[in-house]
PDB file of C-alpha atoms in Angstrom:
ATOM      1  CA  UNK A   1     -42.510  52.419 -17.432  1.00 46.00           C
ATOM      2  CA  UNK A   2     -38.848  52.384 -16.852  1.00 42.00           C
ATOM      3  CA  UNK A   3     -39.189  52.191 -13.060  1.00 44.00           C
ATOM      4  CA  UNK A   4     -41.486  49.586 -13.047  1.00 42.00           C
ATOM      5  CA  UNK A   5     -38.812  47.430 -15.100  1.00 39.00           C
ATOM      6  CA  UNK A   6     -36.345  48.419 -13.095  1.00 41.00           C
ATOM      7  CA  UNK A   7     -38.679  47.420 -10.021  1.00 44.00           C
ATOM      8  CA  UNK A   8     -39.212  44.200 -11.633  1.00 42.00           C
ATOM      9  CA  UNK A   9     -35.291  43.484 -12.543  1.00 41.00           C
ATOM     10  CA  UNK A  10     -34.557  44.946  -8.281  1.00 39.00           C
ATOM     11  CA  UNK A  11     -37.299  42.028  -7.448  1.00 40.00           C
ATOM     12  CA  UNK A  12     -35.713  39.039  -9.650  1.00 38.00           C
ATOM     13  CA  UNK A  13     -32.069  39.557  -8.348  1.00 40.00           C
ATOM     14  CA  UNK A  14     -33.018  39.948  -4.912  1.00 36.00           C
ATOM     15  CA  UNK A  15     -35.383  36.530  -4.944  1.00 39.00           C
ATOM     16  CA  UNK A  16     -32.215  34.841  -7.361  1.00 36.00           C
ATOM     17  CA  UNK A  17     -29.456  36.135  -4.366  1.00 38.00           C
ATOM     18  CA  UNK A  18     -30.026  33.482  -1.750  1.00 37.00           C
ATOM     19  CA  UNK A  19     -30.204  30.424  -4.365  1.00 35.00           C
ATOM     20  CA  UNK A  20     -26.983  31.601  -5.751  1.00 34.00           C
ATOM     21  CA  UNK A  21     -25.252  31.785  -1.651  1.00 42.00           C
ATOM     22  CA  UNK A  22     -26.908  28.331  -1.413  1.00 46.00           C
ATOM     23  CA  UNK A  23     -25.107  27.037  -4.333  1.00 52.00           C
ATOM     24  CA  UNK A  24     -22.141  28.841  -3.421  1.00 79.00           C
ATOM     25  CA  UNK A  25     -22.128  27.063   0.721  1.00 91.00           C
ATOM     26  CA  UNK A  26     -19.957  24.051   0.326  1.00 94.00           C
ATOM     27  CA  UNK A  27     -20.173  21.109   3.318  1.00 95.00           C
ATOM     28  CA  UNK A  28     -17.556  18.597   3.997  1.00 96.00           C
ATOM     29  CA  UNK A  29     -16.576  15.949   6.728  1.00 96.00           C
ATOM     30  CA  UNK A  30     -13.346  16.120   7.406  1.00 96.00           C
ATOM     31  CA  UNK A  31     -10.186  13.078   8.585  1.00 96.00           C
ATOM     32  CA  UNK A  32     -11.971  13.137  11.777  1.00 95.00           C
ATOM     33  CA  UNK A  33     -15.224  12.630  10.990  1.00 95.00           C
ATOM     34  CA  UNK A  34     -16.756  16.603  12.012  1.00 95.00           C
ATOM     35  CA  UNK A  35     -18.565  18.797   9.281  1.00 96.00           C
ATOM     36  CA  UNK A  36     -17.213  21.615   8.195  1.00 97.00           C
ATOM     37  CA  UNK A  37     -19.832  23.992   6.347  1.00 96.00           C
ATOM     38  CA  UNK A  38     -18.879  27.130   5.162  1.00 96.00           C
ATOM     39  CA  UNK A  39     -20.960  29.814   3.151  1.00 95.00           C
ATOM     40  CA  UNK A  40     -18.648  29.543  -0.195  1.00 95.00           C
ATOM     41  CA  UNK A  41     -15.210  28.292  -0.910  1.00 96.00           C
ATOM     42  CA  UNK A  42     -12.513  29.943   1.282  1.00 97.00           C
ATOM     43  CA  UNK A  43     -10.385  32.883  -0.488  1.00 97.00           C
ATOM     44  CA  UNK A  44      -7.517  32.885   2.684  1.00 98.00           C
ATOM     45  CA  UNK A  45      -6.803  29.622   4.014  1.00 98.00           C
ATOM     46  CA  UNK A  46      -3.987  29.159   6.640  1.00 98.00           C
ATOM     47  CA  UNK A  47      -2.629  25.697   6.640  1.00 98.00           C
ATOM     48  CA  UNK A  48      -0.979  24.248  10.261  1.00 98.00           C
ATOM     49  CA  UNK A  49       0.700  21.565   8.872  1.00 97.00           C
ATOM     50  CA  UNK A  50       3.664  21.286   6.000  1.00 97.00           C
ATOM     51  CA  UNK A  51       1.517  18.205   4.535  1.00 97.00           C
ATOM     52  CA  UNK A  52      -1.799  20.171   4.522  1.00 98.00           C
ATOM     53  CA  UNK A  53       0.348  22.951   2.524  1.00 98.00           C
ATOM     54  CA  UNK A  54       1.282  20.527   0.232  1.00 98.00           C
ATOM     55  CA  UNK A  55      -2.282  18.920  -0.226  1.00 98.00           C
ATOM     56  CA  UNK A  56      -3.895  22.398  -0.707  1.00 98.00           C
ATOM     57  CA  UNK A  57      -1.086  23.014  -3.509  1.00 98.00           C
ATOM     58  CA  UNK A  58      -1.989  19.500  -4.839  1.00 97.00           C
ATOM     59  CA  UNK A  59      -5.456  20.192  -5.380  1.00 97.00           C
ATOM     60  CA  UNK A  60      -5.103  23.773  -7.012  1.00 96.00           C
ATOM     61  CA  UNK A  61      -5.895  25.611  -4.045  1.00 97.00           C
ATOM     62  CA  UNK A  62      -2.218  27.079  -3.450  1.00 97.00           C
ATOM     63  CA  UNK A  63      -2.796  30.599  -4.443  1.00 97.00           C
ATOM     64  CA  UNK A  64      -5.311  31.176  -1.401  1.00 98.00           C
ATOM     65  CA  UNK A  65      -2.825  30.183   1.066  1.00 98.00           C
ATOM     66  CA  UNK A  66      -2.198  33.527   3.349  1.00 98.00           C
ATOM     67  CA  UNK A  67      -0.104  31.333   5.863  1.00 98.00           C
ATOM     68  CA  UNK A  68       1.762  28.097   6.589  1.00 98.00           C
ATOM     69  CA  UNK A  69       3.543  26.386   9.510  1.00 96.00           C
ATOM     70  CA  UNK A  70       7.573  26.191   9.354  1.00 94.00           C
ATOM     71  CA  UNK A  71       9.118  23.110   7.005  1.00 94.00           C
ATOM     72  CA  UNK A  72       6.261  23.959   5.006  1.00 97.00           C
ATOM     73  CA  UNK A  73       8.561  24.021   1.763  1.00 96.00           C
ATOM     74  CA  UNK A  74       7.255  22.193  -0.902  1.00 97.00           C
ATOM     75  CA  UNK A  75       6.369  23.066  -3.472  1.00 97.00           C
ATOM     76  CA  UNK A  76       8.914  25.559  -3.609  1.00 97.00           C
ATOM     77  CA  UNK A  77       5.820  28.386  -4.041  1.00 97.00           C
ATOM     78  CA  UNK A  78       4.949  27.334  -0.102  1.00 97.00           C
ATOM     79  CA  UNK A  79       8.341  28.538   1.183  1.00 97.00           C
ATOM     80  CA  UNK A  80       7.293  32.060   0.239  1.00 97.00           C
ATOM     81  CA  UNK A  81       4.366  32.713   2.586  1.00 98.00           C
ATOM     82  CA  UNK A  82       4.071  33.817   6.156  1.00 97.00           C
ATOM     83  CA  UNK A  83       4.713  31.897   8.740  1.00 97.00           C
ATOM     84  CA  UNK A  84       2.546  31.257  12.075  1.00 97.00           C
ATOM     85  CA  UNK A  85       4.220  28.658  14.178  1.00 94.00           C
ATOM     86  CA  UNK A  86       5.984  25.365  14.081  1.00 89.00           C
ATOM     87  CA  UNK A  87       5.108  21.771  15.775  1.00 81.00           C
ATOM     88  CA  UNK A  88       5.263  23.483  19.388  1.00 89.00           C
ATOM     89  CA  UNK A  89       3.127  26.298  18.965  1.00 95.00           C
ATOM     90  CA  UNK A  90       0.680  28.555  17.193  1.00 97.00           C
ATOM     91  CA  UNK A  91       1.405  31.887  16.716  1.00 97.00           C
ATOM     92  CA  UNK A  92      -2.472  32.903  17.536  1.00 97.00           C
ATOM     93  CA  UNK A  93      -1.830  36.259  17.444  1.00 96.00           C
ATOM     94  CA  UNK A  94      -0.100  35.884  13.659  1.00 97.00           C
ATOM     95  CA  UNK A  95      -3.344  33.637  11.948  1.00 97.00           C
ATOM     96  CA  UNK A  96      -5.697  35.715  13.218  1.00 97.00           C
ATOM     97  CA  UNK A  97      -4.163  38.914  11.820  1.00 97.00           C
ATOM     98  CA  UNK A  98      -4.399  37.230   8.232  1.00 98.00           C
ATOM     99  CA  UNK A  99      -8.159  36.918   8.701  1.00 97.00           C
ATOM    100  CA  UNK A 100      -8.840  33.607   7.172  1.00 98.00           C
ATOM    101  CA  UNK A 101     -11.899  32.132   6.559  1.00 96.00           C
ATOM    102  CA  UNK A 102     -10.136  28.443   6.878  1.00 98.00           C
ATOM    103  CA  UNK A 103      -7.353  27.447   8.964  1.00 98.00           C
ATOM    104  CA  UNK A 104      -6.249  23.821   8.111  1.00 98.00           C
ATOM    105  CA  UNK A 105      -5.288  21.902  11.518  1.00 98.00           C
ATOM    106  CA  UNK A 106      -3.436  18.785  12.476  1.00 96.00           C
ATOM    107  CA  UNK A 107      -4.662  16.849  15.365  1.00 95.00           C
ATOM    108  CA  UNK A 108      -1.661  15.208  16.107  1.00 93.00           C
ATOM    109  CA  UNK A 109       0.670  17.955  15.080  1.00 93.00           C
ATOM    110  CA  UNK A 110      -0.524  20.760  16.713  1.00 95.00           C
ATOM    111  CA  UNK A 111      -0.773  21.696  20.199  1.00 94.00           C
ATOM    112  CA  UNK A 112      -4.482  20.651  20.612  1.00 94.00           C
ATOM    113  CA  UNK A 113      -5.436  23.647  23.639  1.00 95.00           C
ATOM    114  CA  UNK A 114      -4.602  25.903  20.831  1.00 96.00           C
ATOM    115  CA  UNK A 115      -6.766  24.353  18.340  1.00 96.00           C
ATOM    116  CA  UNK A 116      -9.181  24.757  20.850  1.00 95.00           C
ATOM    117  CA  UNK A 117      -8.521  28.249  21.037  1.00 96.00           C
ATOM    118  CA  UNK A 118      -9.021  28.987  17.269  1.00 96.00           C
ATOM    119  CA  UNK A 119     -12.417  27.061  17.485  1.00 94.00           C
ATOM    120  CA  UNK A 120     -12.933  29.234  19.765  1.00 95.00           C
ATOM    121  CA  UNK A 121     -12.095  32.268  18.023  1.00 95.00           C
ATOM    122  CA  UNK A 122     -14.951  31.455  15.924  1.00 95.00           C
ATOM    123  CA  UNK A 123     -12.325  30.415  12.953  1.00 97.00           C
ATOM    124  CA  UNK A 124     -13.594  27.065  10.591  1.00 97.00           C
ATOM    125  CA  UNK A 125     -11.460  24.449  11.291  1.00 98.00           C
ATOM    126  CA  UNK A 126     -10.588  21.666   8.634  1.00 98.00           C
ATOM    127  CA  UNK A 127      -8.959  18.437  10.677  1.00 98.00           C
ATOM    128  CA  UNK A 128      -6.541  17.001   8.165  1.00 97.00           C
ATOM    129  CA  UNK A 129      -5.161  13.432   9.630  1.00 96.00           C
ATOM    130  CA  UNK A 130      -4.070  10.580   7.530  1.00 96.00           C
ATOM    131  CA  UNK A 131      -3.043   7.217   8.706  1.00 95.00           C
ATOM    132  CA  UNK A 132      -3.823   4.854   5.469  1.00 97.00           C
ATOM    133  CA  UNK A 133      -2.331   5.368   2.081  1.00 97.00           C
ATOM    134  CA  UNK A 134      -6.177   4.363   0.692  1.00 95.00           C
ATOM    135  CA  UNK A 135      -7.272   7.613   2.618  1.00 97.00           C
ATOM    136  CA  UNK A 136      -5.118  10.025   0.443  1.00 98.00           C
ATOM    137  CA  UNK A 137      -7.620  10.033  -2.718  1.00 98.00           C
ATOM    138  CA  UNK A 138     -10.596  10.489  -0.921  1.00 97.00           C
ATOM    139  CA  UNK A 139      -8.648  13.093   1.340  1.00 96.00           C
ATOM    140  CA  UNK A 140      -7.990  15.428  -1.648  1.00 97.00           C
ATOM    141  CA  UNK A 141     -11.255  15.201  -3.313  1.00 97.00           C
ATOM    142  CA  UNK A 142     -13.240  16.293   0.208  1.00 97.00           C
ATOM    143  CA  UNK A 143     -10.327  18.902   0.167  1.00 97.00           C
ATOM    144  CA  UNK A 144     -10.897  19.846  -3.044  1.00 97.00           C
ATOM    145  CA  UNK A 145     -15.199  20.038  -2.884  1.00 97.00           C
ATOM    146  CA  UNK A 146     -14.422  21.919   0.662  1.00 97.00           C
ATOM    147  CA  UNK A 147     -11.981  24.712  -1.583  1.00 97.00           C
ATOM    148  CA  UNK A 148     -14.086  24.606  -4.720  1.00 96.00           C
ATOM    149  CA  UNK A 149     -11.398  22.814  -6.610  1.00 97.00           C
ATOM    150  CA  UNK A 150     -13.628  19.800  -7.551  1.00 96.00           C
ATOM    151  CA  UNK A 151     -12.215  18.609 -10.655  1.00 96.00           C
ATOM    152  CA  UNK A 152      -8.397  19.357 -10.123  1.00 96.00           C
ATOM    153  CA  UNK A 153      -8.505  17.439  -6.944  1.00 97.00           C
ATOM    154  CA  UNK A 154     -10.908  14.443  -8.775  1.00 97.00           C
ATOM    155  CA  UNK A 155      -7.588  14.720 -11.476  1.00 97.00           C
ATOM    156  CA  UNK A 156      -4.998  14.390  -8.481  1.00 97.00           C
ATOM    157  CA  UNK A 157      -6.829  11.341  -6.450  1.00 98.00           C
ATOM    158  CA  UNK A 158      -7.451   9.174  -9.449  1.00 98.00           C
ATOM    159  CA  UNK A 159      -3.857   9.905 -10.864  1.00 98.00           C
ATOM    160  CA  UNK A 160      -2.681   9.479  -6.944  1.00 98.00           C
ATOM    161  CA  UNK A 161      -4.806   6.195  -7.372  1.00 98.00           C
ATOM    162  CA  UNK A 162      -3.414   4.705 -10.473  1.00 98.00           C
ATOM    163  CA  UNK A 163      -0.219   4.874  -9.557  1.00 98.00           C
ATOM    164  CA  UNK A 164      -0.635   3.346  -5.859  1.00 98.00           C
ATOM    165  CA  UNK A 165      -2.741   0.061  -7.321  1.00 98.00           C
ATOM    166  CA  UNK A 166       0.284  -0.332  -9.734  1.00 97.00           C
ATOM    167  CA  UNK A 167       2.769  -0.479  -6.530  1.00 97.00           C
ATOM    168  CA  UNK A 168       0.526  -2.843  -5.371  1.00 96.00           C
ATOM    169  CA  UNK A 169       0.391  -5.371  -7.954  1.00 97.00           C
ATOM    170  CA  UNK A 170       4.060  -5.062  -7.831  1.00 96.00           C
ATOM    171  CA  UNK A 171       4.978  -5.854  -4.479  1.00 96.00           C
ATOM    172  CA  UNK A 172       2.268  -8.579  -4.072  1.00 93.00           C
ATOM    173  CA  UNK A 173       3.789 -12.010  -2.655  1.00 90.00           C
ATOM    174  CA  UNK A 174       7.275 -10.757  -2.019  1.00 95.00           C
ATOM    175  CA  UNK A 175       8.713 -12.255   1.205  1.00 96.00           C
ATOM    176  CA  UNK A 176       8.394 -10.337   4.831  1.00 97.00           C
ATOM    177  CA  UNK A 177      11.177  -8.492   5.480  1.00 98.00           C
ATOM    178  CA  UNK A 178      11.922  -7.381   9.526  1.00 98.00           C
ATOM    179  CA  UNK A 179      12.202  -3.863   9.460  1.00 98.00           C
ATOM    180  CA  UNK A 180      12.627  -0.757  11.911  1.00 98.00           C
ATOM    181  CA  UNK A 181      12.033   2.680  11.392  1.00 98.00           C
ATOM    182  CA  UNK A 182      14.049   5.234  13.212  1.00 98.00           C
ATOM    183  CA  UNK A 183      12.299   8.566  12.910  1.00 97.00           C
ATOM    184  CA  UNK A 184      14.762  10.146  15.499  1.00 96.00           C
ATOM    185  CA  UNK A 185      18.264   9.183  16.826  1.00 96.00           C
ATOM    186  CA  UNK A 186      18.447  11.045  20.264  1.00 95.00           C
ATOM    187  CA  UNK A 187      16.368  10.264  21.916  1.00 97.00           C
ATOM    188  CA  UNK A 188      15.780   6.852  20.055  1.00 98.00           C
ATOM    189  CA  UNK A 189      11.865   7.141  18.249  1.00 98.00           C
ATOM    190  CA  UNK A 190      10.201   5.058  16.368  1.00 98.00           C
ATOM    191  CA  UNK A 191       6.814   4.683  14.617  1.00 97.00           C
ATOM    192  CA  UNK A 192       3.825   2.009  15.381  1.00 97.00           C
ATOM    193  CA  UNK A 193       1.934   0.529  12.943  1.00 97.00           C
ATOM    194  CA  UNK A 194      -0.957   3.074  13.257  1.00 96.00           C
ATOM    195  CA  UNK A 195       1.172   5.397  11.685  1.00 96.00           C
ATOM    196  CA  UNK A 196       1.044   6.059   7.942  1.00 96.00           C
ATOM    197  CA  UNK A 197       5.382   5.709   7.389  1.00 96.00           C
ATOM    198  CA  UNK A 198       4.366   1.955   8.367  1.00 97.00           C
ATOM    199  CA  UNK A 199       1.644   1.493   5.571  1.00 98.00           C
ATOM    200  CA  UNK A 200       3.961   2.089   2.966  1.00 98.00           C
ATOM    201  CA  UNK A 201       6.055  -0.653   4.991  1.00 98.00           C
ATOM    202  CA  UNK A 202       3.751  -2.829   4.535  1.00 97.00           C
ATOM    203  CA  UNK A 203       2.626  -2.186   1.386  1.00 97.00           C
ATOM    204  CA  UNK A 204       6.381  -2.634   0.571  1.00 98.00           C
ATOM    205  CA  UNK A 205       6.478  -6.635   2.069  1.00 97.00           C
ATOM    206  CA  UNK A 206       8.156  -5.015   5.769  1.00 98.00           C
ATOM    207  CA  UNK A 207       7.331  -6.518   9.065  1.00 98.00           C
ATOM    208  CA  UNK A 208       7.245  -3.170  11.717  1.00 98.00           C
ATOM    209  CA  UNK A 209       8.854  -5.130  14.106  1.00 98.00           C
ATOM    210  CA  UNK A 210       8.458  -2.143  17.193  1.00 98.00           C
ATOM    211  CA  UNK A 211       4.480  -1.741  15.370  1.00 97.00           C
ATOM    212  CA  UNK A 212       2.823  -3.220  18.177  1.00 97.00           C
ATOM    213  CA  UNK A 213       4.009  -0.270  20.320  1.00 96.00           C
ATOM    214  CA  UNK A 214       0.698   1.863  21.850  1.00 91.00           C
ATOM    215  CA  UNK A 215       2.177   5.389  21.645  1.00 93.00           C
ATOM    216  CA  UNK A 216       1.854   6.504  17.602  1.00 95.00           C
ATOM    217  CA  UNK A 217       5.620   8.302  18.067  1.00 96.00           C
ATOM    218  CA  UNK A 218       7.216   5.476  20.475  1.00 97.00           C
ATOM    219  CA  UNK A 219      10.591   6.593  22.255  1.00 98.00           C
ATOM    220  CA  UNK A 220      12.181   2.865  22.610  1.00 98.00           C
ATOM    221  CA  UNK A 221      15.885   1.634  23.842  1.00 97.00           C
ATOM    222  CA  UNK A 222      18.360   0.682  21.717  1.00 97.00           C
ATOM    223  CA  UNK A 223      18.565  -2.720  23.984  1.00 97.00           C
ATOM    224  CA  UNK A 224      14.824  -2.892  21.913  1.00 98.00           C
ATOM    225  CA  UNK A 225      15.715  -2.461  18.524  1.00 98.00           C
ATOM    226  CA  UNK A 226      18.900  -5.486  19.514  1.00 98.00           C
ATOM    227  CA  UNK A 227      16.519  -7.300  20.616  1.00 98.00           C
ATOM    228  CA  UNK A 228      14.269  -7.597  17.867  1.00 98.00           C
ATOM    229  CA  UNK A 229      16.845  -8.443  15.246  1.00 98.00           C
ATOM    230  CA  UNK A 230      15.525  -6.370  12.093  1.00 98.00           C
ATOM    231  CA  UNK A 231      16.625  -7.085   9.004  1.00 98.00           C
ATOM    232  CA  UNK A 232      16.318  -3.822   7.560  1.00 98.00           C
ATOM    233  CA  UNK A 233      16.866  -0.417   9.081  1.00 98.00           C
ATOM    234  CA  UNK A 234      15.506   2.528   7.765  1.00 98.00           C
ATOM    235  CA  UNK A 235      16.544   5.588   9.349  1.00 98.00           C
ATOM    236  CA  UNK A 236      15.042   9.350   8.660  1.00 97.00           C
ATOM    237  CA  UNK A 237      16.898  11.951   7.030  1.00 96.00           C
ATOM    238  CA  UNK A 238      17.931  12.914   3.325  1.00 94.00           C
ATOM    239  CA  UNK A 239      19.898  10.139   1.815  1.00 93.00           C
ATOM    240  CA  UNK A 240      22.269  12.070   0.462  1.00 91.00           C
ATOM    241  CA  UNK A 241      22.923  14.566   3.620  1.00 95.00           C
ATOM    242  CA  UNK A 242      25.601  14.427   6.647  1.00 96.00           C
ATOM    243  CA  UNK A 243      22.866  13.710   8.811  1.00 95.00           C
ATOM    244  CA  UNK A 244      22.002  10.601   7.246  1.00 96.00           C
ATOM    245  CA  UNK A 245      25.868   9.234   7.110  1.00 97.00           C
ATOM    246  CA  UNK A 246      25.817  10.276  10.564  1.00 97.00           C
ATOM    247  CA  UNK A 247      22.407   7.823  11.708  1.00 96.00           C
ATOM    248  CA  UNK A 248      24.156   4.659   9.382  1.00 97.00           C
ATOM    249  CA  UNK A 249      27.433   5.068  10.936  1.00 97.00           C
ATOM    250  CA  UNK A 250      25.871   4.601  14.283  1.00 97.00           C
ATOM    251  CA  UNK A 251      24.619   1.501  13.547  1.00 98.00           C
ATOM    252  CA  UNK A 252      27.329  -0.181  12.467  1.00 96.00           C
ATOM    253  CA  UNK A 253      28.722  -0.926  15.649  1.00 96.00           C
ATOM    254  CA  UNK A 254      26.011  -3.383  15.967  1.00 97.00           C
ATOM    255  CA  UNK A 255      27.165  -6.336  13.670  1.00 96.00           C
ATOM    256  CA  UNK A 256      25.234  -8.951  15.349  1.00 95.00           C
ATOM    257  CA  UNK A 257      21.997  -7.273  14.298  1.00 97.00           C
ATOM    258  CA  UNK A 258      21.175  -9.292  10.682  1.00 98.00           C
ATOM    259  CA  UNK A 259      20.393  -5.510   9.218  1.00 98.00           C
ATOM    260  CA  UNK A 260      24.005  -4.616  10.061  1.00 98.00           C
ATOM    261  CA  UNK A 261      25.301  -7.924   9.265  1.00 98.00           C
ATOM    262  CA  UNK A 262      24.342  -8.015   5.735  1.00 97.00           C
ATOM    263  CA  UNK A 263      25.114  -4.358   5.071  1.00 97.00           C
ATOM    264  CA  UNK A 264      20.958  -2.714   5.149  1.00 98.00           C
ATOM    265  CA  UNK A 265      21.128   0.220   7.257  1.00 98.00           C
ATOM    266  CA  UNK A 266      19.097   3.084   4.403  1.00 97.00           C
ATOM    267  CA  UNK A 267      18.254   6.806   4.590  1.00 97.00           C
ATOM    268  CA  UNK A 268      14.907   7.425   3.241  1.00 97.00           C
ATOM    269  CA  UNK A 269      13.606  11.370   3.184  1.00 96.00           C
ATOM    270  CA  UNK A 270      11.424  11.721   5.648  1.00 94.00           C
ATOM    271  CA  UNK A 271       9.196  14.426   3.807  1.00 94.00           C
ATOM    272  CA  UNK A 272       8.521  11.704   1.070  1.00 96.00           C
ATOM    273  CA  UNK A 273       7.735   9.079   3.600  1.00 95.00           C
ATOM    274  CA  UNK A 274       6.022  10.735   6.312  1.00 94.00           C
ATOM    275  CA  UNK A 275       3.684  13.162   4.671  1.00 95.00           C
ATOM    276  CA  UNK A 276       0.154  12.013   3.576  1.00 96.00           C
ATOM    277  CA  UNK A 277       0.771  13.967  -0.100  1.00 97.00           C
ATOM    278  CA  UNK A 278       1.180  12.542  -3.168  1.00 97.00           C
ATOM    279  CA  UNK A 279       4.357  12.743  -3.276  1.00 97.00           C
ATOM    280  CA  UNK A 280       4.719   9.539  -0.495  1.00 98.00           C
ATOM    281  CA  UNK A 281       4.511   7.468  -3.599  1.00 98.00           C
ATOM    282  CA  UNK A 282       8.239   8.743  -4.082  1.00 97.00           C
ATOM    283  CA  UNK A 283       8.964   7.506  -0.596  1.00 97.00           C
ATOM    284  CA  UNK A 284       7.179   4.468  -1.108  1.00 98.00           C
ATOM    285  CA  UNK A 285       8.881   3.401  -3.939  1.00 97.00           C
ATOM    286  CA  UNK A 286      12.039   4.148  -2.242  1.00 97.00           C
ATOM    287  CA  UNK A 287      11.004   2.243   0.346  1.00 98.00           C
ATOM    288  CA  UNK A 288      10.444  -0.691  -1.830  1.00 98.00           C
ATOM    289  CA  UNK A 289      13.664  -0.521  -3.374  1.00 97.00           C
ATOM    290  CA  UNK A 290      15.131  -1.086  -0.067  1.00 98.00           C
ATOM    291  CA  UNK A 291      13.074  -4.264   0.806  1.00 98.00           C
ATOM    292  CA  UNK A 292      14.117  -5.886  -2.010  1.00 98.00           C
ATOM    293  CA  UNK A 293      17.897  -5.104  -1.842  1.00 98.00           C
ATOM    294  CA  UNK A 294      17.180  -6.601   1.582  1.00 98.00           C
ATOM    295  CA  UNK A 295      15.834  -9.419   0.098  1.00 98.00           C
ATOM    296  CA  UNK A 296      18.377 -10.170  -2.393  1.00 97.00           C
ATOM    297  CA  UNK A 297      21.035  -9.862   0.513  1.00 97.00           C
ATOM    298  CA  UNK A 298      19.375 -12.479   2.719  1.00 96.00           C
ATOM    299  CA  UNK A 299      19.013 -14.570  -0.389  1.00 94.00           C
ATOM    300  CA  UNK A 300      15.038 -14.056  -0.570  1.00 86.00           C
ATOM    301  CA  UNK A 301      12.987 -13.035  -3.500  1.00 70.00           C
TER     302      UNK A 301
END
């Protein structure tokens, strides 16, 4: 009698075991559009990208990171684990060893033959790229389904969401305002308007005025930036650091440019306005802030 219950209990969990893998397999599309299926939430995810780091963090995930790109440093939890390249390279050899069962890519961030190569490799690939601040909700919640962090990342994107339709309201109607965006000094870079840093521009009441540019990273002459005549220039690097005394200084030899003129050459940090997180609401309202002191010193509301 006791082996036939037993027999009968042996029966029920094997015919219950694939129901509970098929509840378990999570499916997802990712910034790009391709599904990613996977049998159950990851439990080692490597992350290629400080902003994927951060988003992974954001939506409770953080504890399964095994690995992380370098400059992935925030939050401060991030700086601790190993690292497996930068923006030239992939240490292949390095994410493999950590045996995850997600690596977290950037298309236009990574070197894409060594994406490839991980594909390859027979690793799942998440695509994480961001180009609209609208896109950074939805982002977290596929995240979050994909890493079985449904609810905590449902949390983050409607907080994320609040707080971005409140910006709007506030900036609505506020007059243009010419603005450049140097992401790098030497050699002279910019960013176009397909880029995210020139949402929150616009969301802010700025006028890209290098936007029309085709590459996403443009490399333009300074001759370019004269020519245009922006009213504002913002210039990439931690207010507060050497580095960003350094970039102002340099434009003030240019006092026939009206930014220069009227005193609004800015440092905004670049890993508040560049990174598809939530923290680029930080950015963006520092970016806001500058508008409208540019607006008050060309006598504009």
């Amino acid at each position: 009698m006791r082996r036939a219950v037993w027999g009968a209990a042996w029966l029920v969990a094997v015919a219950l075991a694939p129901m509970r893998t098929a509840a378990q397999q999570v499916e997802v599309v990712d910034d790009l559009g391709q599904r990613v299926r996977l049998a159950a939430p990851p439990r080692r995810i490597v992350s290629l990208a400080p902003h994927a780091t951060e988003l992974v963090f954001a939506v409770g995930a953080g504890a399964r990171l095994v690995g992380a790109m370098d400059h992935s440093d925030y939050p401060p939890a991030a700086r601790r684990l190993p690292r497996v390249g930068d923006s030239r390279s992939i240490d292949l050899e390095a994410v493999a060893a950590l045996e995850p069962d997600l690596v977290i890519v950037w298309p236009t961030g990574n070197p894409p033959s060594q994406v490839e190569r991980l594909a390859k490799m027979g690793l799942p690939i998440y695509r994480s790229e961001l180009r609209r601040l609208s896109e950074i909700a939805d982002a977290m919640r596929r995240l979050g389904m994909l890493l079985g962090e449904a609810e905590a990342a449902g949390m983050q994107a409607q907080a994320f969401e609040r707080e971005l339709t409140a910006l709007r309201r506030q900036q609505e109607a506020k007059a243009p305002v010419r603005t450049f965006y140097q992401v790098w000094p030497q050699p002279l870079m910019t960013l176009n308007d397909q880029h995210l840093a020139s949402d929150v521009i616009r969301l802010c009441g700025g006028v890209n005025v290098l936007g029309a540019l085709t590459p996403l990273v443009p490399t333009v002459s300074t001759e370019a930036v004269l020519a245009a005549d922006p009213e504002l220039i913002l210039v990439s690097a931690p207010p507060a650091s050497a580095q960003a005394a350094q970039q102002v200084q340099a434009w003030r030899r240019f006092g026939r440019v009206a930014a220069v003129a009227h005193g609004q050459v800015r440092a905004v940090d670049p890993d508040l306005l560049n990174r598809p997180t939530p923290r680029i609401l930080l950015g963006a309202r520092e970016v806001c802030q500058a508008l409208d002191d540019a607006r008050r010193a060309l006598g504009r509301r």
